[in-house]
Amino acid sequence: MTLTPLKYPVQEKALILGIESSCDETAASVVLWEKGKPIKILSSIIASQNTEHAPYGGVVPEIAARAHLLKIEGIIENAVQEADINYVDLDAIAATAGPGLIGGVITGLMAAKGISMSLNIPLIAVNHLEGHALSPSLSEDCPFPYLLLLVSGGHTQLLSVKGLGNYRRIGSTLDDAAGEAFDKTAKVMGLGFPGGPKVEHLAKSGDSKAVDLPRPLKGKNHADFSFAGLKTAVSRAYNASNKTETAKANIAASFQEAVCDVLNDRSRRAMKFFIDDPDVNSNKKHHFVVAGGVAANTKIRESLETLCESENFKFVAPPLKYCTDNAAMIALAGAQHYAVGNFDNISVKARPRWPLDMIAATQKPKSGYGKKGPKS
Ligand code: KG4
Ligand code: ZN
């Protein structure tokens, strides 16, 4: 049974606690929202689970859920302390309610429900992707509408961010996320986890033209992605190689170049779709934002920056601490919902799959489905 949300008065100013636990980061943050002013981040605590998942070369859902459970209380406590406030000062609590790994999402959401009930303050169930979509404004003024490329271990998508609650998904991966492909490449070559930084480091000494790898969906007249085939091609190339350090470096460099190429091509296509939208003023210079862990890659950033110059977009890459998973972005999204009185009831459910753009999610992608349909 879904209960109607409780009514709370909206104040001119509010202290909001955000909680994030949808993948392998347990995070909590306190922000100060004041009407008409930029958001102020009072604390942002993140506990990564890299050591827990490293032996497996990827995120293991059961291990993630257990680690969230063990860490969440202390992380929330730290966030409140670092913000130099008391629990009773909080005006609202926002938590990721999906999409993500169900065990982790439930852990964070249940903690938020407990705090909301005990303090009698509004609960705001935030879509994790909405947190990423709004995250640029944690560090700079980023006027709507803007184009967002979200590239992480869990997501690869292109979104037109038009305003709060108004998102159009222009493209999405049909199978794996770009970060997953980096992690798999590292795993195949025994480089360790998380794979992205290891592959990037190794690629520096390799020849990016040495191994011929596919560029899935490049040139197609849509902005979707696919990385499963590239991942398999890397495995094949490695198995067929002599497995020396030079061979590994060449594979790493060639793989990184293939990802760069695909992200660039799909983003260029998305820029056209973004501008063609009647809601977007095509004469204005708009922002192109890249967020997610893969955005830490220097080659990828540089190639997207060059693309923006040629396509007349302003390139924005927020500081990494706000573009990888964090709770400040969840608190920020919560603050924006708070401002318009969008509150959830305590009966709100965790949603492992929760598309940000329902219309796009119910349309068949132009080039086939992932095994379980679109993730988000
Ligand atoms: O956003 P994030 O911290 O967590 C989520 O997945 O939501 O992203 C982590 C992903 C991992 O797959 C990691 O390998 C990748 O980002 N990554 C990188 C780099 N640093 C992290 N990929 C490529 N180059 C990097 N330097
Ligand atoms: Zn994320």
Short mmCIF file of C-alpha atoms in Angstrom, two decimals, residues 6 8 15-20 27-30 71-80 85-95 106-124 344 346:
data_model
loop_
_atom_site.label_atom_id
_atom_site.label_comp_id
_atom_site.label_asym_id
_atom_site.label_seq_id
_atom_site.Cartn_x
_atom_site.Cartn_y
_atom_site.Cartn_z
CA LEU A 6 3.00 13.79 4.59
CA TYR A 8 5.57 19.64 5.81
CA LEU A 15 19.77 21.67 6.32
CA ILE A 16 19.52 18.50 4.27
CA LEU A 17 21.24 15.17 4.85
CA GLY A 18 21.89 13.07 1.74
CA ILE A 19 22.68 9.34 1.68
CA GLU A 20 24.12 7.36 -1.23
CA ALA A 27 28.35 8.15 1.37
CA ALA A 28 26.62 10.83 3.43
CA SER A 29 26.60 14.61 3.08
CA VAL A 30 24.99 17.61 4.72
CA LYS A 71 29.59 1.36 7.26
CA ILE A 72 26.42 3.39 6.93
CA GLU A 73 25.88 4.39 10.56
CA GLY A 74 29.43 5.64 11.03
CA ILE A 75 29.42 7.51 7.72
CA ILE A 76 26.19 9.36 8.56
CA GLU A 77 27.56 10.17 12.02
CA ASN A 78 30.77 11.56 10.43
CA ALA A 79 28.80 13.68 7.95
CA VAL A 80 26.72 15.24 10.74
CA ILE A 85 25.46 20.34 13.43
CA ASN A 86 23.26 18.06 15.54
CA TYR A 87 20.74 15.59 14.15
CA VAL A 88 17.89 17.76 15.47
CA ASP A 89 19.06 20.65 13.25
CA LEU A 90 18.22 18.67 10.10
CA ASP A 91 15.19 19.82 8.10
CA ALA A 92 14.97 16.98 5.57
CA ILE A 93 16.63 13.74 4.55
CA ALA A 94 17.27 12.59 0.99
CA ALA A 95 18.43 9.10 0.03
CA ILE A 106 17.63 -0.72 0.76
CA THR A 107 20.35 -0.12 3.37
CA GLY A 108 20.59 3.62 2.66
CA LEU A 109 16.86 4.11 2.22
CA MET A 110 16.00 2.28 5.45
CA ALA A 111 18.53 4.39 7.37
CA ALA A 112 16.91 7.52 5.89
CA LYS A 113 13.42 6.31 6.81
CA GLY A 114 14.54 5.71 10.39
CA ILE A 115 15.99 9.23 10.70
CA SER A 116 12.95 10.79 9.01
CA MET A 117 10.56 9.05 11.42
CA SER A 118 12.53 9.71 14.55
CA LEU A 119 13.07 13.42 13.78
CA ASN A 120 9.70 13.87 12.04
CA ILE A 121 11.30 15.51 9.01
CA PRO A 122 10.46 14.99 5.32
CA LEU A 123 11.92 12.06 3.42
CA ILE A 124 12.94 12.56 -0.21
CA ASP A 344 7.86 10.98 -0.20
CA ILE A 346 7.72 6.35 4.48
#
